[in-house]
Coordinates of C-alpha atoms in Angstrom, one line a residue:
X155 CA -19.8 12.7 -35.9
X156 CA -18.7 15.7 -34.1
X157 CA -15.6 15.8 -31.5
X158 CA -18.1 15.6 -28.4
X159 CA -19.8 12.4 -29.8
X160 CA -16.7 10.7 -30.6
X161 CA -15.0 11.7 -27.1
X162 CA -19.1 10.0 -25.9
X163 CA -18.1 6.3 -28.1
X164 CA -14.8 6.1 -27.2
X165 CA -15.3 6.9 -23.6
X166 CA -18.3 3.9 -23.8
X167 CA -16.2 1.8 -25.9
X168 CA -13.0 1.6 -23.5
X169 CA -15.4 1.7 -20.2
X170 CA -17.0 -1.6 -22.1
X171 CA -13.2 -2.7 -22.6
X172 CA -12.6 -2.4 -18.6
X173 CA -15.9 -3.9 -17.5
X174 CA -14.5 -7.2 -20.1
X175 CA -11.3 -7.3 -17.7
X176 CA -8.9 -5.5 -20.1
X177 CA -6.1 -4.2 -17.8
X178 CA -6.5 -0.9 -17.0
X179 CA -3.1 0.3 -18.8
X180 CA -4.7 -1.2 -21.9
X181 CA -8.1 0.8 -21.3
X182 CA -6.8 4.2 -20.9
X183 CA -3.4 3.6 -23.8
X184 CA -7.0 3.4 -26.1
X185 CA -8.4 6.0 -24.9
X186 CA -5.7 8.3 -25.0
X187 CA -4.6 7.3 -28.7
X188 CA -8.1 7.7 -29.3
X189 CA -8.5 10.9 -28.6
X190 CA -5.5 12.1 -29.7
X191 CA -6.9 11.2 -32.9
X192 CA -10.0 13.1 -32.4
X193 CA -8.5 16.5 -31.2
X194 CA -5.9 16.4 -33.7
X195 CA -2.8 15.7 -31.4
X196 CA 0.1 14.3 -32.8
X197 CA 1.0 10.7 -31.7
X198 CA 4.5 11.7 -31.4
X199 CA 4.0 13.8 -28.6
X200 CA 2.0 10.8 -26.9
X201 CA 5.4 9.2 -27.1
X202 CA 7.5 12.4 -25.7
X203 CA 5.1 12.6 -23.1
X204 CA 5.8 9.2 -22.3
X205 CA 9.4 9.1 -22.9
X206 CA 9.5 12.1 -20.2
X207 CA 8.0 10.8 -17.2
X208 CA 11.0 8.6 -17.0
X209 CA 14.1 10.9 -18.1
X210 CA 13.0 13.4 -15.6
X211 CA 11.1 11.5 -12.9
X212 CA 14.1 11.3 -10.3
X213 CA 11.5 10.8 -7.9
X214 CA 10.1 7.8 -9.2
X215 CA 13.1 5.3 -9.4
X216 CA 12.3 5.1 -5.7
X217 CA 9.2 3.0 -7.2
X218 CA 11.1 0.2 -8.4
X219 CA 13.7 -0.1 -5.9
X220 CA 11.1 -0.5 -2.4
X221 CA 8.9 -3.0 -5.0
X222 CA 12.3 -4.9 -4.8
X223 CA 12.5 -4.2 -1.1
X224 CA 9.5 -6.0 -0.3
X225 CA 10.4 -9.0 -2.6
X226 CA 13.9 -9.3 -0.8
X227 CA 12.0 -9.1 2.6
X228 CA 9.9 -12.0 2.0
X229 CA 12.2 -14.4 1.0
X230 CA 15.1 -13.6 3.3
X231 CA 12.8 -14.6 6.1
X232 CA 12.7 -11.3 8.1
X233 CA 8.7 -10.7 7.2
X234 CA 8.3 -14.3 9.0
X235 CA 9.9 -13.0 12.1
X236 CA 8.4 -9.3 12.2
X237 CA 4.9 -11.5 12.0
X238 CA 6.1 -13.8 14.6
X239 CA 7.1 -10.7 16.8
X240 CA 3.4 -9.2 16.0
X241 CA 1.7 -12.4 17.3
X242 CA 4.0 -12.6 20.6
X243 CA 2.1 -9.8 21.5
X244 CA -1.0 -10.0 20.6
X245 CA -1.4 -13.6 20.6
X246 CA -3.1 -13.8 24.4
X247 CA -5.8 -11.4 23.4
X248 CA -9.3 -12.9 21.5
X249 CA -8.5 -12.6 18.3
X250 CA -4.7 -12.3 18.9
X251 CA -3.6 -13.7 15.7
X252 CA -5.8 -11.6 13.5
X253 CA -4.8 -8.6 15.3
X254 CA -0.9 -9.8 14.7
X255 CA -1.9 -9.9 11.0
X256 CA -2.7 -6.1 11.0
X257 CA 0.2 -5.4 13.0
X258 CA 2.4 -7.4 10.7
X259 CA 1.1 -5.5 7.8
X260 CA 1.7 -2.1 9.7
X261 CA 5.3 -3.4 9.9
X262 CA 5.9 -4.6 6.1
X263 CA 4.4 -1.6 4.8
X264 CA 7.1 0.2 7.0
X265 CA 9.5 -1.1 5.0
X266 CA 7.8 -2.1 0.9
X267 CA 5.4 0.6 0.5
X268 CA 3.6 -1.6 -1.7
X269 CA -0.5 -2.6 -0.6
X270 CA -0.4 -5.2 -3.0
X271 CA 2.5 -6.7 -2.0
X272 CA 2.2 -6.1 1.7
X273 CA -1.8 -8.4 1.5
X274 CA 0.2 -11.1 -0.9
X275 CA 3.1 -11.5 1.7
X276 CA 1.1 -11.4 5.1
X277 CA -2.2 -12.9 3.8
X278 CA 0.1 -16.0 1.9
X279 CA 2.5 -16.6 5.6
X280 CA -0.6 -16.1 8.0
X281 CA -3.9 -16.9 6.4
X282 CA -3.0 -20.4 6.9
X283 CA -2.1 -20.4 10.1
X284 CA -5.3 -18.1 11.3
X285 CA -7.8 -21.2 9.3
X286 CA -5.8 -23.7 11.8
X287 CA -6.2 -21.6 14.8
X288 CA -10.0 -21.5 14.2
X289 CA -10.6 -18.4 12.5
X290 CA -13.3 -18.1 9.6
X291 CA -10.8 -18.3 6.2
X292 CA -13.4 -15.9 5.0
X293 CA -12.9 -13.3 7.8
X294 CA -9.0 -14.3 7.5
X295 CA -8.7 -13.3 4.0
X296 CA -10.7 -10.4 4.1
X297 CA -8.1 -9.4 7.4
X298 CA -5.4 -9.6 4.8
X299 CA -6.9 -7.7 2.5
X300 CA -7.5 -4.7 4.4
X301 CA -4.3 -4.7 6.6
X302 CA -2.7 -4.0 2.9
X303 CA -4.4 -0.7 2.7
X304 CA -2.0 0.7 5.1
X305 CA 1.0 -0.2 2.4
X306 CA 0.3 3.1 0.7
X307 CA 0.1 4.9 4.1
X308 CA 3.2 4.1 6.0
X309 CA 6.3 5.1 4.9
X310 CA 7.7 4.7 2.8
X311 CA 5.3 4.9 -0.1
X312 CA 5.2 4.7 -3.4
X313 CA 2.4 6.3 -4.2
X314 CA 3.4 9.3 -1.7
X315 CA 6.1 9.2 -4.2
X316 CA 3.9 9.7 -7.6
X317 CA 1.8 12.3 -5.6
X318 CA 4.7 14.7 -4.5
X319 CA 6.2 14.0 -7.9
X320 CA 2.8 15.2 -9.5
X321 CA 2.4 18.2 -6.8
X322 CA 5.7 19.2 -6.3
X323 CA 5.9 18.5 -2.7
X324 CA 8.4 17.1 -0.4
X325 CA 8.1 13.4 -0.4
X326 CA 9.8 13.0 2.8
X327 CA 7.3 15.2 4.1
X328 CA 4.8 13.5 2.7
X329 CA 6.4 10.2 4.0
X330 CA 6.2 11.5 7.8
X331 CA 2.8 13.0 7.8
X332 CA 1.6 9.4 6.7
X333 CA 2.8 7.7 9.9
X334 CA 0.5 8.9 12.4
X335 CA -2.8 8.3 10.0
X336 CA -1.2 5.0 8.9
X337 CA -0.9 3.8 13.0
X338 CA -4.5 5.3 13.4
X339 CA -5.8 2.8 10.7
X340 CA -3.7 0.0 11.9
X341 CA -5.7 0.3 15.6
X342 CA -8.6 1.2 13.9
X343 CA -8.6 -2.7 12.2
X344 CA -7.4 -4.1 15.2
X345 CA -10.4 -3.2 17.5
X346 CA -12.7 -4.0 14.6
X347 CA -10.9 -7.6 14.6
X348 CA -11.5 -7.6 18.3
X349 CA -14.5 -7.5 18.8
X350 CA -15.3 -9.6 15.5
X351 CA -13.0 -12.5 16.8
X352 CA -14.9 -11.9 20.3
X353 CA -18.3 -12.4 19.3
X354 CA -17.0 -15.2 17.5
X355 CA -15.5 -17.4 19.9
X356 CA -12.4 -17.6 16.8
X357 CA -8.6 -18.2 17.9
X358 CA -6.6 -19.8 20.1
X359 CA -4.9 -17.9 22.7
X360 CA -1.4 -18.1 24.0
X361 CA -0.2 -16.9 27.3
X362 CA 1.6 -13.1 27.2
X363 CA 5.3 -14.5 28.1
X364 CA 8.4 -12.2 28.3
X365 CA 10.6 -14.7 27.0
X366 CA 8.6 -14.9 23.7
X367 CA 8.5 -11.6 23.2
X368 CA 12.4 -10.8 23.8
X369 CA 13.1 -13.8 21.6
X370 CA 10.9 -12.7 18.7
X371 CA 11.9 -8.9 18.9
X372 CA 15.4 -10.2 19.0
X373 CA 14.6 -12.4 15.5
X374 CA 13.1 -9.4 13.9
X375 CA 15.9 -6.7 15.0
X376 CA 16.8 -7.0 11.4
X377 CA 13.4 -5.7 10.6
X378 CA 13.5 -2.9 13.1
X379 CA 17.0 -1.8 11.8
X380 CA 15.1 -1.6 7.9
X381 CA 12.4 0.3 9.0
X382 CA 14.5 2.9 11.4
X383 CA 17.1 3.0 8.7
X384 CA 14.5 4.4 5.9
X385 CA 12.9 6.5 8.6
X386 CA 15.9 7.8 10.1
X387 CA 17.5 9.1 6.8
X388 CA 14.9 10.7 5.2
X389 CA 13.4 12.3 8.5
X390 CA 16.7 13.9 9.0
X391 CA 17.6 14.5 5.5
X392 CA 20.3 12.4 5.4
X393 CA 19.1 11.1 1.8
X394 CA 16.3 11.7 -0.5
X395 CA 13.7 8.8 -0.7
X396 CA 15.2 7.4 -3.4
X397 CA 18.6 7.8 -1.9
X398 CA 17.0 5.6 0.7
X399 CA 15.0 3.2 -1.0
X400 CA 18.7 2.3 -2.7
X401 CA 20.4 2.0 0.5
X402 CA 17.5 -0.3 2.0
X403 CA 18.1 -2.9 -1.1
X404 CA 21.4 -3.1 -0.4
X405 CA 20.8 -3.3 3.1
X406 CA 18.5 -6.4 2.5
X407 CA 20.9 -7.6 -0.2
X408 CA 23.9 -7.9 1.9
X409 CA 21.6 -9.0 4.8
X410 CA 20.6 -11.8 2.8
X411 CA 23.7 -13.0 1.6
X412 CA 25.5 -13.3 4.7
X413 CA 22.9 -14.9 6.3
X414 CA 22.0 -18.2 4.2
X415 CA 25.5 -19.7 5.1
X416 CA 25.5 -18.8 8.4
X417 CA 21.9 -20.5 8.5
X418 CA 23.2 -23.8 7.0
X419 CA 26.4 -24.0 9.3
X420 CA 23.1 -23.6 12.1
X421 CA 21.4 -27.1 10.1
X422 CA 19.1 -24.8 9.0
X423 CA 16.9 -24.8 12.2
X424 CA 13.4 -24.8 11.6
X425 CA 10.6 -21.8 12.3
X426 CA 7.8 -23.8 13.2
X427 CA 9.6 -25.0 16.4
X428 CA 8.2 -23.9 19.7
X429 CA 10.0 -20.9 20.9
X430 CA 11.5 -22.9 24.0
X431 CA 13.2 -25.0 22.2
X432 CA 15.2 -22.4 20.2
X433 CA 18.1 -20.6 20.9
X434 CA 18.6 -16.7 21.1
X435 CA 21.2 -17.5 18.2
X436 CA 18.5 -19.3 16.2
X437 CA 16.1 -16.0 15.9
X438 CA 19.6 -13.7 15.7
X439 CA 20.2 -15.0 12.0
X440 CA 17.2 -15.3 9.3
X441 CA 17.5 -18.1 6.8
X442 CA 18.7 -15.4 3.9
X443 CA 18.7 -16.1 -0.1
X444 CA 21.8 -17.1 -2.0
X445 CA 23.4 -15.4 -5.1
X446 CA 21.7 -17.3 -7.6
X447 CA 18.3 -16.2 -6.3
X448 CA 18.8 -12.8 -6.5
X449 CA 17.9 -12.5 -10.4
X450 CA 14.3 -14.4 -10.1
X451 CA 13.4 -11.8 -7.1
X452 CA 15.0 -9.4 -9.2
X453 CA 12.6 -10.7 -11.9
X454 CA 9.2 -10.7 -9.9
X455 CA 10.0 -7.0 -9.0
X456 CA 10.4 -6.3 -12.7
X457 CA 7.2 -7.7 -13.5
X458 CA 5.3 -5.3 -10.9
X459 CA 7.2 -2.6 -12.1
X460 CA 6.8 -3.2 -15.8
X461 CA 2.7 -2.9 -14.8
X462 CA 3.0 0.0 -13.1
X463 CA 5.2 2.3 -14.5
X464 CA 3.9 2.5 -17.8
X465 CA 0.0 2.8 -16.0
X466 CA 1.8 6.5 -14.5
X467 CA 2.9 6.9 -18.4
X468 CA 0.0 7.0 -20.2
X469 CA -1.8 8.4 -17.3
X470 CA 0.2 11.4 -16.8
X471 CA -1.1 11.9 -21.0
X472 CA -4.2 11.0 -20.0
X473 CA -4.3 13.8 -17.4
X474 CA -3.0 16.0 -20.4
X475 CA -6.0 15.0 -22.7
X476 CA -8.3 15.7 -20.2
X477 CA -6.7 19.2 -19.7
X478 CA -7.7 20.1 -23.4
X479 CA -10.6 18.7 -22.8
X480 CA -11.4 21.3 -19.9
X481 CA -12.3 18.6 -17.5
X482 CA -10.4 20.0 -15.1
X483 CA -12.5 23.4 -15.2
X484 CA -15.5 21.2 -15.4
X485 CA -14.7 19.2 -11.7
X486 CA -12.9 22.3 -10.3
X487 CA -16.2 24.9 -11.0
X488 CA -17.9 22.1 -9.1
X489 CA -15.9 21.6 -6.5
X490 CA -15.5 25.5 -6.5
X491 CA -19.3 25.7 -5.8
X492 CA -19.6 23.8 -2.9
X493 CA -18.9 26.5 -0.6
X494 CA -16.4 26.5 1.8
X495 CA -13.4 24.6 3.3
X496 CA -15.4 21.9 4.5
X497 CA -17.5 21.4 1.8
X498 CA -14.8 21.3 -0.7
X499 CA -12.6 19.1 1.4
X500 CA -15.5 16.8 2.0
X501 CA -17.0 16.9 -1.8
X502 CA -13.2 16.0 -2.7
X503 CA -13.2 13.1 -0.4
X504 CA -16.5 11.9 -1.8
X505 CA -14.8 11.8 -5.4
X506 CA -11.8 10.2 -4.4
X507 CA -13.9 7.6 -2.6
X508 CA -16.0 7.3 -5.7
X509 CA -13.2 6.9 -8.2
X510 CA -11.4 4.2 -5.8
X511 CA -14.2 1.7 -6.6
X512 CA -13.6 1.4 -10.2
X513 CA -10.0 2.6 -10.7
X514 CA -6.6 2.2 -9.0
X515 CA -5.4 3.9 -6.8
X516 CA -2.3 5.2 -9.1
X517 CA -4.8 6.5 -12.0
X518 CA -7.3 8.4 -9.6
X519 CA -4.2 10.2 -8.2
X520 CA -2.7 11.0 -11.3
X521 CA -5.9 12.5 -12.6
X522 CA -7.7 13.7 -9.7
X523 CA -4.8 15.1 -7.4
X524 CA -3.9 17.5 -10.1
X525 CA -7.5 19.2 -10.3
X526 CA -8.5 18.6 -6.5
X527 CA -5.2 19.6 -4.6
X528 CA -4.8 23.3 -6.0
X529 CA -8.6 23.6 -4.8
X530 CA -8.6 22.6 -1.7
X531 CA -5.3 24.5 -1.1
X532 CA -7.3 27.9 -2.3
X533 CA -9.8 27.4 0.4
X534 CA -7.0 26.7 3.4
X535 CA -5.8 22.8 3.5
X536 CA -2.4 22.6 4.2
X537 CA -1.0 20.9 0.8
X538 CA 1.0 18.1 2.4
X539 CA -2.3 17.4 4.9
X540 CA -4.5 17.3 2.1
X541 CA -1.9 14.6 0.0
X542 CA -2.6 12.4 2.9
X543 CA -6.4 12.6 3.2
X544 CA -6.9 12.5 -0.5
X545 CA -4.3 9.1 -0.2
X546 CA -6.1 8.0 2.7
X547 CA -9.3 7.9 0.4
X548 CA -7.6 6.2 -2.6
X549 CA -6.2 3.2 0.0
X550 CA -9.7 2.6 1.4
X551 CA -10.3 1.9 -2.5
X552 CA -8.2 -0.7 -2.3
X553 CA -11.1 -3.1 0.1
X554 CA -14.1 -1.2 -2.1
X555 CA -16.0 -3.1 -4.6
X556 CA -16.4 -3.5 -7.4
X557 CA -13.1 -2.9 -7.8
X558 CA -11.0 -3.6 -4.5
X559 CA -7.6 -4.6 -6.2
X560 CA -6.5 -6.2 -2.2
X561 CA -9.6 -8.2 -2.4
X562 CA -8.3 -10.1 -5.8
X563 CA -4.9 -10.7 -4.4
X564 CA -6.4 -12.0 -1.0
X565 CA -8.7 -14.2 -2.9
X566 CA -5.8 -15.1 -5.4
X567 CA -2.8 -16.3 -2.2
X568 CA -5.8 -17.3 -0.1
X569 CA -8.4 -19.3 -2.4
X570 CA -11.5 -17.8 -1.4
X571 CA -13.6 -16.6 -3.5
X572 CA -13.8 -12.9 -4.2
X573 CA -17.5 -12.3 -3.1
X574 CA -17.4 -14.2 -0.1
X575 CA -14.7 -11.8 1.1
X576 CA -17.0 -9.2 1.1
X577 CA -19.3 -9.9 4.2
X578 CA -16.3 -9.5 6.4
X579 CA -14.6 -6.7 4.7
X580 CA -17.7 -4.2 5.3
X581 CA -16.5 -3.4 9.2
X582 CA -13.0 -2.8 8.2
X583 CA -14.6 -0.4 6.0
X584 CA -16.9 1.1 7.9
X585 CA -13.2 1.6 10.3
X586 CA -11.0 3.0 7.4
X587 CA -13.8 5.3 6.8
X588 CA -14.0 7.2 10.3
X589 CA -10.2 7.1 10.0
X590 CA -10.2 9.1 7.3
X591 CA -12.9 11.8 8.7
X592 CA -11.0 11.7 11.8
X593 CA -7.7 12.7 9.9
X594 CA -9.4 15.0 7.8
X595 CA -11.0 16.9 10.7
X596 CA -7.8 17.3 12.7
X597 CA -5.1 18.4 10.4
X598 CA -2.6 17.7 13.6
X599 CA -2.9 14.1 13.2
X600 CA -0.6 14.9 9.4
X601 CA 1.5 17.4 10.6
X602 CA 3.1 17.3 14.1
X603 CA 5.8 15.0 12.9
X604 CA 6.8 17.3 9.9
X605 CA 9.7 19.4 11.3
X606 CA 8.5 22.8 11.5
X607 CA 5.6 21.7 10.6

């Protein structure tokens, strides 16, 4: 068999592998040894390769440490109360507590940067309580599922992180040219849950009352302080992203641990009271973790991380392999021949849209961002504009079948069934979609929060 008909097998044979459910690390680790094989390419260098995305990826121990943000979040109790502030409100508007979910997500993502983790957290705390309240649990996990998408897009991110390591760009750049797009989504999925929830008939509305609002923005101060603290310092340049993804665990660390005794000497007061009956001092103080706890959160972090650090591994050789290949040259000369700016920033798009329904949204930047960015910068788009439309596409992957990674962990914290998420995931869609042409149209919308920008 010639090299071209063996690159033909094993490209069928691992895309056979993927369709079985073989994780996707697995599927390309084969495909890359494979064709290493093929071309001649020494293993060891497969190893090197490997072995040097994580000696000289400062960048990327941000990953680990805002995964571990997220988890220490959650369990202190301050996600509750940013969720509780969302519904406060929102809560006296049709719809009121879907359009909290989305607003809850908006604030998470602010402060994990994780999609996965942001639909797990908010879809496990309010999916629940949306069912109760009257609200289709198909519609409610599907709500879940695409308010994650924006985890990617506010910051901080971490695949903003893996991008600008890839490109070479600022990451806190990248970081503030994501908020604007990453609001714009959020209120883009609010309306659509609006007028869903209307038509409807679904949820129960509360009355718009001061005193629930000041209470829950008081409970979720500790929240706020997170989210400007991460903002604050890397907008100013006070610390690199991964100077402030450290300072944010400890910040939630020592957050945590002083609160859990203050919360028992309190009797441990509980969350589902009615906000009447609780004190200012109640929502001041979240319930916090203890010592011991700290290694099994440490733990579940690890887990995330161990899947997704090794994926940027191989696919980083991957991208290599592909190089040799002249794949690159192949998708560049076509891109190349569209024509213009627009038509290579919209054929561009329509790849990244394409690639998000069967891949991750980590492999399709790794290989596509490489060959698509230096393209689209030839013809005029501002590089750190064009690292949020093409991320903008690769979240929207995240709700788009077949593969639609949110849609498997809202159907896994929710129990509903992956295909019945579907019918109620299309208008989110269709919103995240107009989104995106909307931020790819007016390269403002990325850029007028960049200083100097």
């Amino acid at each position: 068999m010639t090299d071209g008909s063996w690159t033909i097998f094993i490209s069928i044979a691992v895309t056979f592998l993927f369709m079985l459910g073989v994780p996707v690390f697995l599927v390309i680790g084969y495909w890359v040894i494979g064709m290493s094989l093929v071309l001649g390419l020494p293993l060891i260098n497969t190893g090197a390769a490997l072995a040097d995305v994580f000696t000289d990826g400062f960048a990327l121990l941000a990953m680990p440490l805002f995964i571990l943000t997220g988890d220490l979040i959650n369990r202190s109790g301050i996600a509750r109360r940013l969720s509780d502030f969302a519904y406060s409100l929102l809560g006296w508007l049709r719809g009121g507590l879907a359009m909290a979910s989305l607003g809850a997500c908006g604030l998470f993502a602010a402060i994990s940067g994780s999609n996965s983790a942001t639909t797990a957290t908010i879809g496990s705390m309010l999916h629940p309580e949306m069912v109760k309240g009257g609200y289709d649990e198909r519609f409610s996990a599907a709500t879940a599922a695409a308010g994650g998408t924006v985890g990617i897009i506010i910051p901080p991110s971490i695949i903003f992180i893996v991008y600008g390591f890839l490109l070479n760009l600022p990451i806190s750049e990248l970081f503030v040219a994501g908020i604007i797009p990453g609001a714009m989504m959020v209120g883009a999925m609010m309306l659509v849950a609006f007028i869903i929830c209307t038509m409807n008939g679904w949820g129960h509305l509360i009355r718009l009352e001061m005193a629930r609002v000041f209470k829950t923005g008081v409970g979720a101060w500790l929240g706020f302080f997170a989210i400007g603290l991460v903002l604050w310092g890397i907008y100013t340049g006070k610390f690199s992203p991964t100077e402030a993804a450290g300072v944010t665990v400890g910040f939630c660390i020592i957050v945590g641990f002083l609160s859990l005794p203050v919360y028992a000497m309190m009797g441990r007061p509980s969350e589902d009271r009615d906000f009447r009956e609780r004190s200012i001092s109640e929502y001041l103080v979240v319930k916090g973790f203890g010592p011991l706890e700290l290694p099994s959160i440490t733990m579940r972090s690890a887990q995330i991380t161990g899947i997704l650090a090794p994926l940027i591994a191989v696919s980083v050789v991957m991208q290599q392999i592909l190089s040799v290949l002249g794949a690159q040259e192949i998708i560049g000369e076509f891109v190349r021949g569209m024509g213009g700016y627009y038509a290579v920033l919209f054929t561009s798009m329509a790849i990244v849209f394409v690639a998000g329904m069967v891949l991750e949204s980590l492999p399709v930047t790794i290989i596509l961002a490489p060959i698509l960015a230096p393209i689209a910068h030839s013809v005029g788009v501002e590089p750190v504009q064009f690292g949020v439309i093409f991320l903008v596409g690769a979240s929207i992957g995240f709700i788009t079948p077949p593969y639609g990674l949110n849609l498997y962990v809202a159907s896994g914290v929710t129990g509903v069934p992956y295909f019945r998420l579907l019918r109620y995931t299309v208008p989110y869609l269709v919103a995240l979609l107009s989104v995106w042409i909307i931020v790819a149209l007016v390269p403002v919308l990325s850029t007028i929060l960049i200083p100097n920008g």
